[in-house]
CSV table of C-alpha atoms in Angstrom, one decimal:
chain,number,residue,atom,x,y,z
A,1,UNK,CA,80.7,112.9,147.2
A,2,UNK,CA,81.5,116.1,145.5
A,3,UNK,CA,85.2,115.4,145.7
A,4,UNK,CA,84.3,112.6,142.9
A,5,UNK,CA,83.4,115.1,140.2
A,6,UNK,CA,85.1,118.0,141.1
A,7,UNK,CA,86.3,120.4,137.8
A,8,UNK,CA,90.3,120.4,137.1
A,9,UNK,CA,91.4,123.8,137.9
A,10,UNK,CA,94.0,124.0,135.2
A,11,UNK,CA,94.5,121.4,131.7
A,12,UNK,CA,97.8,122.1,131.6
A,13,UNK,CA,98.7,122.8,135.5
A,14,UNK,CA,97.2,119.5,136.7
A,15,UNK,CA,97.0,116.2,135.7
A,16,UNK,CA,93.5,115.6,137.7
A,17,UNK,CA,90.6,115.2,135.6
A,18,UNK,CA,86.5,115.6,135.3
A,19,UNK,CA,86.9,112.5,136.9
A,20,UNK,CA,88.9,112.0,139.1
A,21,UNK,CA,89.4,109.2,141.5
A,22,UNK,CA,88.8,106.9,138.5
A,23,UNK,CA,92.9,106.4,137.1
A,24,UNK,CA,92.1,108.0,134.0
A,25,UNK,CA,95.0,105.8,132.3
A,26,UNK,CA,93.2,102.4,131.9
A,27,UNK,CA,90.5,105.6,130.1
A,28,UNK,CA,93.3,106.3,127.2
A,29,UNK,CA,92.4,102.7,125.2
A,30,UNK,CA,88.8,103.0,125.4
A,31,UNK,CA,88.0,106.9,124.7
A,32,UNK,CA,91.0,107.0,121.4
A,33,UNK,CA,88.9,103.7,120.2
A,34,UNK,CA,85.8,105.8,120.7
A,35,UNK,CA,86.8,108.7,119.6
A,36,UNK,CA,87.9,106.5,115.9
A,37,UNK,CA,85.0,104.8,115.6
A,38,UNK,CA,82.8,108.4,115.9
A,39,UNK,CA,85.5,109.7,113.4
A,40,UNK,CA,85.1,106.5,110.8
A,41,UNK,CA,81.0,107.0,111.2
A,42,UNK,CA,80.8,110.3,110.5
A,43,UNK,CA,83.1,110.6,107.7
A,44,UNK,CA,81.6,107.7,106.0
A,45,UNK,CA,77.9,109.0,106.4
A,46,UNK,CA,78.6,113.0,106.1
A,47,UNK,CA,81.6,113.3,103.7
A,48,UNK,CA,81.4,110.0,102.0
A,49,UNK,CA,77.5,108.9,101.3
A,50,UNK,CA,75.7,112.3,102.0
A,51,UNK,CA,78.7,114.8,100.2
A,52,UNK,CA,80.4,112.7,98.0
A,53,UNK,CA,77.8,110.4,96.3
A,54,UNK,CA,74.8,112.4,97.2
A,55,UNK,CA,72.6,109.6,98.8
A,56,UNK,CA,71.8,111.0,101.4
A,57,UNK,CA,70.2,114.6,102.2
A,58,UNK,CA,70.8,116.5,105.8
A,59,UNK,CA,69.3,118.4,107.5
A,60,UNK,CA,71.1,121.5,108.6
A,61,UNK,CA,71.3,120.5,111.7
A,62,UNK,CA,72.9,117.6,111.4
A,63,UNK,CA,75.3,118.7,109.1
A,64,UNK,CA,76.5,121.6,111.5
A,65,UNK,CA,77.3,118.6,114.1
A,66,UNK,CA,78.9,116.7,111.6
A,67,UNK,CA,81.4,119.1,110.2
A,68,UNK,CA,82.4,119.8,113.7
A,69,UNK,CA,82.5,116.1,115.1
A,70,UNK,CA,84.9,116.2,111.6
A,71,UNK,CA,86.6,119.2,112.3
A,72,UNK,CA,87.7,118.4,115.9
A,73,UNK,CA,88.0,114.7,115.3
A,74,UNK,CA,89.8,114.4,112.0
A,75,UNK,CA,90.6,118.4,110.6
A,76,UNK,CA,89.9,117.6,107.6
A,77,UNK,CA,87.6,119.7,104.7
A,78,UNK,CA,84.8,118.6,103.0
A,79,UNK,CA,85.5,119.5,99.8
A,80,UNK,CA,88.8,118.4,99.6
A,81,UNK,CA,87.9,115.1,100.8
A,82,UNK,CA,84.9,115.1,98.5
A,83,UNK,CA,87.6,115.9,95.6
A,84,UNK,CA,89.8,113.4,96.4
A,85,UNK,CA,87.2,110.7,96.4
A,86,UNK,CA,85.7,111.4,93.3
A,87,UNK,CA,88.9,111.5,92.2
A,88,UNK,CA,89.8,108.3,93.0
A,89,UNK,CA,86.5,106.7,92.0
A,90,UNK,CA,86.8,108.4,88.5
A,91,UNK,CA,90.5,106.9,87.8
A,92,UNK,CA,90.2,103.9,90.1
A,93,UNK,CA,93.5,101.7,90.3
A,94,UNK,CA,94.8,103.9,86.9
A,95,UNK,CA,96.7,106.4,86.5
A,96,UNK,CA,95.3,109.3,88.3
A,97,UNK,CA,94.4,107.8,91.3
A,98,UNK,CA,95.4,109.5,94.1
A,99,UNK,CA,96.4,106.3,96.3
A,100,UNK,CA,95.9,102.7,94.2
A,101,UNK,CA,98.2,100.2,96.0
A,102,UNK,CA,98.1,98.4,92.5
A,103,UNK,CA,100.1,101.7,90.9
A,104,UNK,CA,101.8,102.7,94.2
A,105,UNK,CA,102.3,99.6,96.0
A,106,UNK,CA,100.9,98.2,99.3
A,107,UNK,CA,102.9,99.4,102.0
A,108,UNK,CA,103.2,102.8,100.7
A,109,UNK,CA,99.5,103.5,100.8
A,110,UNK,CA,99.2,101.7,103.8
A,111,UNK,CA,101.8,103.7,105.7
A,112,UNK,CA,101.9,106.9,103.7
A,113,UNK,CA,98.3,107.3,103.2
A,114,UNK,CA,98.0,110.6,104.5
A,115,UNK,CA,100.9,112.0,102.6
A,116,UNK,CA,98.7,111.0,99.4
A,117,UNK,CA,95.8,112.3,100.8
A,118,UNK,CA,97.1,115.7,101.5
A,119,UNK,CA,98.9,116.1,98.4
A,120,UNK,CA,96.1,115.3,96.1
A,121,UNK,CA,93.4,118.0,98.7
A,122,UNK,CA,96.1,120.7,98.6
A,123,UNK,CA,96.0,120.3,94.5
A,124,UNK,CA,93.1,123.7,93.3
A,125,UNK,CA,92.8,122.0,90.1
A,126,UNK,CA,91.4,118.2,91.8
A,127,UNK,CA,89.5,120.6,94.2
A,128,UNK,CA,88.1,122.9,91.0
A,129,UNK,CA,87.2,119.9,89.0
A,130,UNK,CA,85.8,117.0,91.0
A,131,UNK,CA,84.3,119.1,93.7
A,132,UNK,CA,82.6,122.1,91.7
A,133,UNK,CA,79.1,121.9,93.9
A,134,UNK,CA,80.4,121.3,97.3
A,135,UNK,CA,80.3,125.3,98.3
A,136,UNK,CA,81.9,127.1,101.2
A,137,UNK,CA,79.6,129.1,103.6
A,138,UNK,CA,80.8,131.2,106.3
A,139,UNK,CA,81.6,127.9,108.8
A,140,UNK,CA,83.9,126.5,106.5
A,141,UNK,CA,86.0,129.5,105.6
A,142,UNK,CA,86.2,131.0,109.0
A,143,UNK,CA,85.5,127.7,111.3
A,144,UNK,CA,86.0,124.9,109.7
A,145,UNK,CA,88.2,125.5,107.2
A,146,UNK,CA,91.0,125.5,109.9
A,147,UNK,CA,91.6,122.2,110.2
A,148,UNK,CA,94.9,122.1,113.1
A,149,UNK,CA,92.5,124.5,114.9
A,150,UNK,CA,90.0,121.7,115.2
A,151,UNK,CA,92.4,119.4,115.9
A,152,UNK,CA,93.6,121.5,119.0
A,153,UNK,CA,90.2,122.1,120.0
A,154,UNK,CA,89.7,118.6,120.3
A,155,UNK,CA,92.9,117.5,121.7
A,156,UNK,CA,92.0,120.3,124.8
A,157,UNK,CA,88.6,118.9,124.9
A,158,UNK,CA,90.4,115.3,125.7
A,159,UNK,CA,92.4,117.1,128.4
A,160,UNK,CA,90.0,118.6,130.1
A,161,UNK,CA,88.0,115.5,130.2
A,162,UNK,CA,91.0,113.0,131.1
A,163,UNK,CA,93.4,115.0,132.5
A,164,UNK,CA,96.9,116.5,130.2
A,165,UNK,CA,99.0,113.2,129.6
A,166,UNK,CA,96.1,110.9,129.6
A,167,UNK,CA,94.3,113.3,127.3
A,168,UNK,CA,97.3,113.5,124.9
A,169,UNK,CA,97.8,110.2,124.9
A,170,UNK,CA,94.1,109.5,124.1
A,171,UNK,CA,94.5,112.0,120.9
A,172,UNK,CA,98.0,110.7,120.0
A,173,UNK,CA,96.4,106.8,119.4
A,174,UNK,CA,93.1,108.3,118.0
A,175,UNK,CA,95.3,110.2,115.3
A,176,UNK,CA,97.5,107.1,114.6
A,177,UNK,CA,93.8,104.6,114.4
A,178,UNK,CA,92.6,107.1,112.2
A,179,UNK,CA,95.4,108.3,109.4
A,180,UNK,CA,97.7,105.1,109.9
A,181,UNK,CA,95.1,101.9,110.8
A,182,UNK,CA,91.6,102.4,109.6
A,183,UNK,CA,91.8,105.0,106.5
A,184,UNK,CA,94.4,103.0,104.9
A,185,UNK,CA,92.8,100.0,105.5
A,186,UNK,CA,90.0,101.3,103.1
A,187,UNK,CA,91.9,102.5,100.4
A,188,UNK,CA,95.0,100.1,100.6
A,189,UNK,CA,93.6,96.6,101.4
A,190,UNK,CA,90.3,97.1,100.3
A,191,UNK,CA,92.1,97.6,96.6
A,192,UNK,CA,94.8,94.9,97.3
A,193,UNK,CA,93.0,91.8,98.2
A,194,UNK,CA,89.7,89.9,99.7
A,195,UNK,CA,86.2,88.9,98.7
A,196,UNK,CA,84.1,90.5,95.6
A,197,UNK,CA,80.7,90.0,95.2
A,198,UNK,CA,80.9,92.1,92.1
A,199,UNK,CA,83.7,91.9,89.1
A,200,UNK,CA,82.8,94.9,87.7
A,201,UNK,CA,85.6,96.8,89.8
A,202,UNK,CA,88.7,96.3,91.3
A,203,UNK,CA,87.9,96.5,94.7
A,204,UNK,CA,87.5,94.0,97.7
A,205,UNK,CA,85.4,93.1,100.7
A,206,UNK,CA,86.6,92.7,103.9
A,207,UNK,CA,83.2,91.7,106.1
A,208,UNK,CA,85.2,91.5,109.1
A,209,UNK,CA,87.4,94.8,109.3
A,210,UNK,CA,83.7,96.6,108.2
A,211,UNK,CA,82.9,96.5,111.6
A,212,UNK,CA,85.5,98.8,112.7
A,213,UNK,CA,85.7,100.9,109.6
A,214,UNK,CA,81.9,102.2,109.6
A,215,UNK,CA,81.3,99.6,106.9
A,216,UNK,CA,83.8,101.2,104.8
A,217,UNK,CA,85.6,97.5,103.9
A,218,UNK,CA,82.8,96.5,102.2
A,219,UNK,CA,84.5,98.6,99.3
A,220,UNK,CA,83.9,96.1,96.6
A,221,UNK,CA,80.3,96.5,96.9
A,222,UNK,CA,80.5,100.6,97.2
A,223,UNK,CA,82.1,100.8,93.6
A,224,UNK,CA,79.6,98.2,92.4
A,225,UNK,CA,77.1,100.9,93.5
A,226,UNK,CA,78.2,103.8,94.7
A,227,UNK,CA,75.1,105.8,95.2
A,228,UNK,CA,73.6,103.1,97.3
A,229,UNK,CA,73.2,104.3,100.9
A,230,UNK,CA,74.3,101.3,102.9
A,231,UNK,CA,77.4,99.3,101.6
A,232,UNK,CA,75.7,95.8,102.8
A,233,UNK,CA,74.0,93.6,100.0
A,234,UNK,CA,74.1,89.7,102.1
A,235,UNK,CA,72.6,88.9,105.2
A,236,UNK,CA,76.1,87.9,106.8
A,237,UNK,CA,77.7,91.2,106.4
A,238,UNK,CA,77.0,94.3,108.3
A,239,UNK,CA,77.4,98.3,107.5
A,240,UNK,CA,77.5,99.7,111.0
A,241,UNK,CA,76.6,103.1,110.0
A,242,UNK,CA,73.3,102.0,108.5
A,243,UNK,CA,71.7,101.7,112.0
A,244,UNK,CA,73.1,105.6,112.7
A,245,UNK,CA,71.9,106.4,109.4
A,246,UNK,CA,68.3,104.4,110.1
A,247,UNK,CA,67.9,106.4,113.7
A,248,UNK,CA,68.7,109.4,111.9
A,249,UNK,CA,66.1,109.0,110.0
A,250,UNK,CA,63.5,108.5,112.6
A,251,UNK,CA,65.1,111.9,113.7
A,252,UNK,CA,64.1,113.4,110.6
A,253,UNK,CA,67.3,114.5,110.3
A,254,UNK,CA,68.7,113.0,107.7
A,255,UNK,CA,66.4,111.8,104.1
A,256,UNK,CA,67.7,108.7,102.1
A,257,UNK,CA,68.1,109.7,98.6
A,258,UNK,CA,69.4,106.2,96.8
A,259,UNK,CA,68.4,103.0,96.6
A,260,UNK,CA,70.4,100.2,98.8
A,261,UNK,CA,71.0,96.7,97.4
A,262,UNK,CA,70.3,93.4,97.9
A,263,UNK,CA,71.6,90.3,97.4
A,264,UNK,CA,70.3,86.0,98.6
């Protein structure tokens, strides 16, 4: 029996994992899916409703998990990602957007996402202006402000549960779901085409693709009200992070600030 659990003595010696005796391989699929999804979620609730737009408040608690779910899952900074959002919600498909598929096209956002992502973060003067009361406290400049060194951290963490190829492989097709599938997703088809419910702005639903994206494709109704905590307004579509938010809540860990929406 204890042979079924038994520790790998070294990541990078041996390909045995925490457990072992279950092929780790059919694993790879399920955890990089998982591993996504827990990416999507938290950046939509921490950095993108809570940081960005300010409807919701969190504890400090919470946000020390969520900036390190971030930090090994995704790398990336909250104030830059704040910056870049506001950003892109201030010049919405016009110039000055850092990634409108209407100005740039839709396979360039779609694939090159990222590039316009990092170029617009690594800009002080986007960070300076659209991000002015997002401060930097000791975690973020000496912890989380290293965003490859969260990346690694997590990448070990996969190995050490899963074994070195089967761990690498789960981060390699986590990294690709998360800059090259679901990001884009957001910010290239959601302003490209599908269903509004407003036509106040230029951006579209998808209710089907919100399932994967932590609600996220429901994009036309976030720029209709972007201070609204959860991005569903009908009773057919659904904002998966809403139920994370609600049980957060209950926690007392995190207080709704805005108002939600809601339409027949």
């Amino acid at each position: 029996m204890a042979e079924l659990f038994s520790v790998p003595r070294s990541v990078f010696g041996y390909t045995t994992a925490v457990i072992p005796h279950f092929n780790p391989l059919w694993l790879v699929p399920l955890v990089a899916i998982a591993l996504t999804q827990v990416a999507v979620i938290a950046t939509s609730i921490y950095f993108h409703r809570a940081i960005a737009h300010g409807s919701l408040r969190v504890h400090p608690v919470a946000d020390v998990v969520f900036r390190t779910i971030l930090w090994i899952t995704t790398g990336q900074r909250s104030q830059q990602w704040v910056a870049v959002h506001r950003k892109h919600h201030t010049f919405t498909d016009r110039e000055g957007d850092p990634h409108s598929p209407k100005l740039l096209g839709f396979w360039r956002v779609q694939l090159l996402n990222a590039y316009y992502y990092a170029r617009e973060a690594s800009n002080p003067e986007t960070v300076r202006k659209f991000a002015p009361d997002v401060h930097e406290d000791w975690l973020d400049r000496h912890v989380f402000g290293r965003g490859w060194s969260g990346v690694i951290v997590g990448i070990v963490l996969a190995c050490l549960v899963l074994g070195l190829w089967p761990g690498l492989a789960a981060a390699a097709l986590h990294g690709v779901l998360y800059v090259f599938v679901a990001a884009p997703l957001i910010n290239g088809l959601g302003h490209w085409r599908g269903r509004q419910n407003f036509t106040d702005n230029t951006a579209y639903n998808w209710a089907s693709l919100s399932w994967v994206t932590g609600g996220e494709s429901l994009h036309n109704n976030h720029h209709a009200f972007p201070k609204a905590p959860k991005f569903s307004v009908r009773r057919r579509e659904f904002d998966p992070s809403w139920p994370i938010i609600r049980i957060l809540v209950a926690a007392r860990l995190i207080v709704v600030v805005g108002s939600s929406v809601r339409l027949s």
